[in-house]
PDB file of C-alpha atoms in Angstrom:
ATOM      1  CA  UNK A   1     -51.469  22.453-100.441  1.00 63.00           C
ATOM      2  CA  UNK A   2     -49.034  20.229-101.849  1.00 68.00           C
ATOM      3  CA  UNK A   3     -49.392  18.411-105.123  1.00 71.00           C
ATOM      4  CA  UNK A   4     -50.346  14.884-105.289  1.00 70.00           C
ATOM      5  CA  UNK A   5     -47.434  12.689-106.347  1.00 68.00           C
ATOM      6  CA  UNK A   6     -47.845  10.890-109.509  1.00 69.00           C
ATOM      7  CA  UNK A   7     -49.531   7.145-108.976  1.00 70.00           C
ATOM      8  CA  UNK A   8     -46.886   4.126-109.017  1.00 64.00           C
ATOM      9  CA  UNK A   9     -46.952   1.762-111.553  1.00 63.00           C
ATOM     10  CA  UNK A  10     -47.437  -1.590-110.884  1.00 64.00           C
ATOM     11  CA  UNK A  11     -44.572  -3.985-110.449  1.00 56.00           C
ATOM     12  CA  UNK A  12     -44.423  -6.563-113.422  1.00 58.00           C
ATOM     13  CA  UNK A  13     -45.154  -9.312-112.642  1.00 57.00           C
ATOM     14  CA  UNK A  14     -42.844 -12.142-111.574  1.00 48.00           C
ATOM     15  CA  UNK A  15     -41.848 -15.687-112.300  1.00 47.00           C
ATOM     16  CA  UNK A  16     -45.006 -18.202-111.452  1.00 47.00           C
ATOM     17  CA  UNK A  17     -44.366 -19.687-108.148  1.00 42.00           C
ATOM     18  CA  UNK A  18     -45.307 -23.660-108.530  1.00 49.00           C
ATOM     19  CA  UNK A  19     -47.120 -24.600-105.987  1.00 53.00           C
ATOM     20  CA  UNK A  20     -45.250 -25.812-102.921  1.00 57.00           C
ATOM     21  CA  UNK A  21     -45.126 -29.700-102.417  1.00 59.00           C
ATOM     22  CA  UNK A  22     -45.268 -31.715 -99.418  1.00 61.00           C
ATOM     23  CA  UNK A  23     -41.899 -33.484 -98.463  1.00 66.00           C
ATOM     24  CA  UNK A  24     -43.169 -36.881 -99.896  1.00 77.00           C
ATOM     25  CA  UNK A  25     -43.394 -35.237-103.618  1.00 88.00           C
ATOM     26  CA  UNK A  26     -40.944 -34.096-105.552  1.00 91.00           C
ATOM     27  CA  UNK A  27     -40.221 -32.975-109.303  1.00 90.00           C
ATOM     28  CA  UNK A  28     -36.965 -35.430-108.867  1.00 91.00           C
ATOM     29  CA  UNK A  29     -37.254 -39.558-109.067  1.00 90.00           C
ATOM     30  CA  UNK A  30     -36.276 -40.641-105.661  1.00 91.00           C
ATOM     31  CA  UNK A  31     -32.820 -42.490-104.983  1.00 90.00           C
ATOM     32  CA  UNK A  32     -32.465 -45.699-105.491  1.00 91.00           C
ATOM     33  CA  UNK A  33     -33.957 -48.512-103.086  1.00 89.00           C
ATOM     34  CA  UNK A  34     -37.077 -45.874-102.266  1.00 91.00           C
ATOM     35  CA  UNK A  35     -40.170 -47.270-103.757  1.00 94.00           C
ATOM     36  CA  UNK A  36     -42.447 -44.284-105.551  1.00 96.00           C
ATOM     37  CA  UNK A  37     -45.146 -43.477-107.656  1.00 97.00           C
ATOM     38  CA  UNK A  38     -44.943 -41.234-110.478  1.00 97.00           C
ATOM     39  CA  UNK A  39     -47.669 -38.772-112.356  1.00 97.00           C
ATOM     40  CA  UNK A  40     -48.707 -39.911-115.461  1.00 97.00           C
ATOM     41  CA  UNK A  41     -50.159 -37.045-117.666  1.00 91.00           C
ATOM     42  CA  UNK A  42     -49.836 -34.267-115.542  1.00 94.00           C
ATOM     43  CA  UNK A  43     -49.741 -30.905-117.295  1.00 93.00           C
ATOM     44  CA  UNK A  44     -48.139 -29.624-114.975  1.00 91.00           C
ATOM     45  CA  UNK A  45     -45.081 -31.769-114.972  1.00 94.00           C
ATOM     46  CA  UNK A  46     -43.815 -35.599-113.923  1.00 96.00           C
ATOM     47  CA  UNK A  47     -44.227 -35.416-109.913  1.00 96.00           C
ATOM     48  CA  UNK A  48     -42.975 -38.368-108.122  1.00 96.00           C
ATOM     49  CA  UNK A  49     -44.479 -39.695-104.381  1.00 96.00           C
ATOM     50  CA  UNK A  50     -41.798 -41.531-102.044  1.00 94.00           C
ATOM     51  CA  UNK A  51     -43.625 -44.364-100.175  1.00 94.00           C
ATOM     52  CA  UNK A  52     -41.098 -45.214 -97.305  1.00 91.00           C
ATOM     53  CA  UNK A  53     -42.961 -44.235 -94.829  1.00 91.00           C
ATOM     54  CA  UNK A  54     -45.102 -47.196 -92.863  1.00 94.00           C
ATOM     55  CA  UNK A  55     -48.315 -44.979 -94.056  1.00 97.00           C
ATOM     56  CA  UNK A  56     -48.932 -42.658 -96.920  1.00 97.00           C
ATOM     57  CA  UNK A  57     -52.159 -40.937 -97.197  1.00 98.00           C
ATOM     58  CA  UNK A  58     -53.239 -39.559-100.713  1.00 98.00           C
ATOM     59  CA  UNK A  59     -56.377 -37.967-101.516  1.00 98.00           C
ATOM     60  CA  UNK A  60     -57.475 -33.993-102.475  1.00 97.00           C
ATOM     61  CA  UNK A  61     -57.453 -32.462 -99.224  1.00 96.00           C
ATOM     62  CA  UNK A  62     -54.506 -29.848 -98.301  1.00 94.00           C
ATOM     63  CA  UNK A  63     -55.124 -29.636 -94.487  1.00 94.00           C
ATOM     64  CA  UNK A  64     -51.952 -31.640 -93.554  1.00 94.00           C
ATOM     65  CA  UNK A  65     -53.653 -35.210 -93.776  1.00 95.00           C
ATOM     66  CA  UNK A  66     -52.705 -36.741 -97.057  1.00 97.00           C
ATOM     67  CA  UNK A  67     -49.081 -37.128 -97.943  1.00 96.00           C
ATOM     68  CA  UNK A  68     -50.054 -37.111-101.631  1.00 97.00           C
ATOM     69  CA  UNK A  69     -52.184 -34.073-102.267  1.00 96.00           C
ATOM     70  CA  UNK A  70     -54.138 -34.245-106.223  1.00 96.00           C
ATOM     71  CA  UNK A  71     -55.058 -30.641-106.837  1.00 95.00           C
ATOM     72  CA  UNK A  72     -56.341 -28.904-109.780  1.00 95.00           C
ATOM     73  CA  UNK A  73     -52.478 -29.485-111.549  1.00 94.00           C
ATOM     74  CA  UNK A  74     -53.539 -33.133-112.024  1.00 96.00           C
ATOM     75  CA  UNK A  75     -56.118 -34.191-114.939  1.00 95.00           C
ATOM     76  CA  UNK A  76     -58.867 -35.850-113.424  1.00 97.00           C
ATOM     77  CA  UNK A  77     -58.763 -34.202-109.847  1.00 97.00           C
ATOM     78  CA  UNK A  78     -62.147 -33.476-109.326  1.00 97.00           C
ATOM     79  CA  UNK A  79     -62.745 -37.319-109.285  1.00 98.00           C
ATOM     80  CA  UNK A  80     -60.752 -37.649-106.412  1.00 98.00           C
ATOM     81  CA  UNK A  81     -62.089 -37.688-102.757  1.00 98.00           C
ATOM     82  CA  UNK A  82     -60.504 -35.795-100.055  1.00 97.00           C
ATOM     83  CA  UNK A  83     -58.792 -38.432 -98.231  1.00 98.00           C
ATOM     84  CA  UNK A  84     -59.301 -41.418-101.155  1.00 98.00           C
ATOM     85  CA  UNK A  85     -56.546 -44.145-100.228  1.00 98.00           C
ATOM     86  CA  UNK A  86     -53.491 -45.092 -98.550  1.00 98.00           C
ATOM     87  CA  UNK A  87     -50.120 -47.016 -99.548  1.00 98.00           C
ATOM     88  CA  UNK A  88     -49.141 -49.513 -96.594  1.00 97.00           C
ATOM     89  CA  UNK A  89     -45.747 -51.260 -96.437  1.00 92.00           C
ATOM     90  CA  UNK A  90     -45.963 -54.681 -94.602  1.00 73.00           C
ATOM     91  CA  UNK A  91     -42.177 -54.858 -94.507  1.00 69.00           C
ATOM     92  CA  UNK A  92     -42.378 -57.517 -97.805  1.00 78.00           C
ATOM     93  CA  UNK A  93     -45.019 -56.032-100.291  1.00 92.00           C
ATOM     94  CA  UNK A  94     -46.655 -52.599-100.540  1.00 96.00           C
ATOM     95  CA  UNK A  95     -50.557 -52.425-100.332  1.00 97.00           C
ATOM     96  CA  UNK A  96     -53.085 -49.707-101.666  1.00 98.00           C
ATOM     97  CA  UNK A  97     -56.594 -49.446 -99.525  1.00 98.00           C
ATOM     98  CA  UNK A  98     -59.537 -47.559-100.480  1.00 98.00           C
ATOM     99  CA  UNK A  99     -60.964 -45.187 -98.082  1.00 98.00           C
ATOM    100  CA  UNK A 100     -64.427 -45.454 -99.041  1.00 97.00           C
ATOM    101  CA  UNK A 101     -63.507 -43.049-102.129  1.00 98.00           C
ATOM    102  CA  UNK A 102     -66.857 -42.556-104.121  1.00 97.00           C
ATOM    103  CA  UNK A 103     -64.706 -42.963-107.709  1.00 98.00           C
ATOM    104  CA  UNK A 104     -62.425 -45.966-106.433  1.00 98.00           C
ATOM    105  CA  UNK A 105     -58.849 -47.151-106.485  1.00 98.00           C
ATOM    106  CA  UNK A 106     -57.678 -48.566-109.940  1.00 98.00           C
ATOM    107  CA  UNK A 107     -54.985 -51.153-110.293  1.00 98.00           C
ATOM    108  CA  UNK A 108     -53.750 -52.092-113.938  1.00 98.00           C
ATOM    109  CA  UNK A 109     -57.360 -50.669-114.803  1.00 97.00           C
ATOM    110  CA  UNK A 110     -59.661 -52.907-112.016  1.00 98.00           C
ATOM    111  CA  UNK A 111     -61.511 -51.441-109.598  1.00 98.00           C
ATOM    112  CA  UNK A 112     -59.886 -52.584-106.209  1.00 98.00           C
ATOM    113  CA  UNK A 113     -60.657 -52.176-102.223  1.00 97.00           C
ATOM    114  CA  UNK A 114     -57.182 -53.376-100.928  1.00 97.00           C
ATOM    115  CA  UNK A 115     -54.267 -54.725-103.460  1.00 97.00           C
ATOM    116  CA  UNK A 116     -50.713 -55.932-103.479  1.00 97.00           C
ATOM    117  CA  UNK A 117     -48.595 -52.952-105.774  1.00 97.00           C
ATOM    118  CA  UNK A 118     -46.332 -54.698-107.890  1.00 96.00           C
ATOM    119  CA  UNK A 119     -43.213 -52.847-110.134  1.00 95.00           C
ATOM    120  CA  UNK A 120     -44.577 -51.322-113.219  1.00 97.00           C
ATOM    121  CA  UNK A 121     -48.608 -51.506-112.249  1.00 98.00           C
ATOM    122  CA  UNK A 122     -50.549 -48.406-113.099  1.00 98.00           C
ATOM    123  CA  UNK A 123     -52.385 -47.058-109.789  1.00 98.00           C
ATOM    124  CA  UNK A 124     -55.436 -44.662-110.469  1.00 98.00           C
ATOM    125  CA  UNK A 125     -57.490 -42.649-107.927  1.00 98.00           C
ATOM    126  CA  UNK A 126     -60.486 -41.434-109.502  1.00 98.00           C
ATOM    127  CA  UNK A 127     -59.525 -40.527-113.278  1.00 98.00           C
ATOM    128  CA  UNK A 128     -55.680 -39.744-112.130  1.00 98.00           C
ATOM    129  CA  UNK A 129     -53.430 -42.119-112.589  1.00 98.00           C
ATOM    130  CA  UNK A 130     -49.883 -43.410-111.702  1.00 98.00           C
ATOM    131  CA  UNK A 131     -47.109 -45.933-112.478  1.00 98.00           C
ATOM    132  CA  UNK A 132     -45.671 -47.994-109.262  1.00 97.00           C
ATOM    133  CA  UNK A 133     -42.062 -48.588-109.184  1.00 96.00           C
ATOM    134  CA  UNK A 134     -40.166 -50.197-106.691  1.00 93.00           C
ATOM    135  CA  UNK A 135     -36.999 -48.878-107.486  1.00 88.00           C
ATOM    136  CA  UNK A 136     -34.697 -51.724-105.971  1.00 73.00           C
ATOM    137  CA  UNK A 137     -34.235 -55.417-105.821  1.00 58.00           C
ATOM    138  CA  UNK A 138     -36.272 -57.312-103.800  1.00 45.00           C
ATOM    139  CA  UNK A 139     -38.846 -56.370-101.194  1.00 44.00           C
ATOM    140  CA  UNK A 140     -39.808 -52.973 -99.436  1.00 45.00           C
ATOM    141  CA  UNK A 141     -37.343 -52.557 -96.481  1.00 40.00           C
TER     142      UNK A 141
END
């Protein structure tokens, strides 16, 4: 009989791999002219949202339907709901809607079904919170 080669250690272990974000997020501000919302006290580090797209869906759910996804890296995220709001562009202004969320959409700090963003306006969504920044001169494009 043979003898039984010695166990392997394990390997160490390896950088932390940050969780992957969708294309709408980034760790970098977006160019300018691209209106966004930015993080505001996430551990975890400034993440910022592009809102060019007609639609952007934020909420907690990963399954591909929100745009925005607030996971457990963002203070507050159990207050979220799984698909909570959406940013509209109109082609002038952009426009947060509530979906119904059971912990509400926040503007400047008032509770709010439907409102007109405007530069430098704190958005929340539950207890997590953001700043709005058009990022350009004029109107959404």
């Amino acid at each position: 009989m043979k003898p039984t080669p010695p166990p392997v250690p394990p390997a160490p272990p390896g950088p932390e791999i940050p969780p992957k974000l969708p294309p709408t997020v980034s760790t970098v501000q977006p160019e300018r002219g691209i209106p966004y919302l930015k993080s505001l006290g996430r551990p975890a580090g400034t993440v910022y949202c592009r809102l060019d797209k007609p639609v952007t869906h934020i909420g907690r759910a990963d399954d591909g339907s929100n745009d925005l996804v607030i996971d457990e890296h963002f203070v507050g995220w159990p207050t979220v709901s799984r698909n909570h709001a959406l940013i509209e562009g109109d082609g002038e202004h952009l426009v947060v809607v509530d979906l119904d969320s059971e912990n509400g959409v926040y503007v400047n700090g008032q509770r709010t079904g439907e409102n007109i963003l405007y530069d430098g306006c704190t958005v929340g969504f539950g207890q997590v919170h953001f700043l709005f920044q058009m990022n350009q001169q004029g109107g959404v494009r």
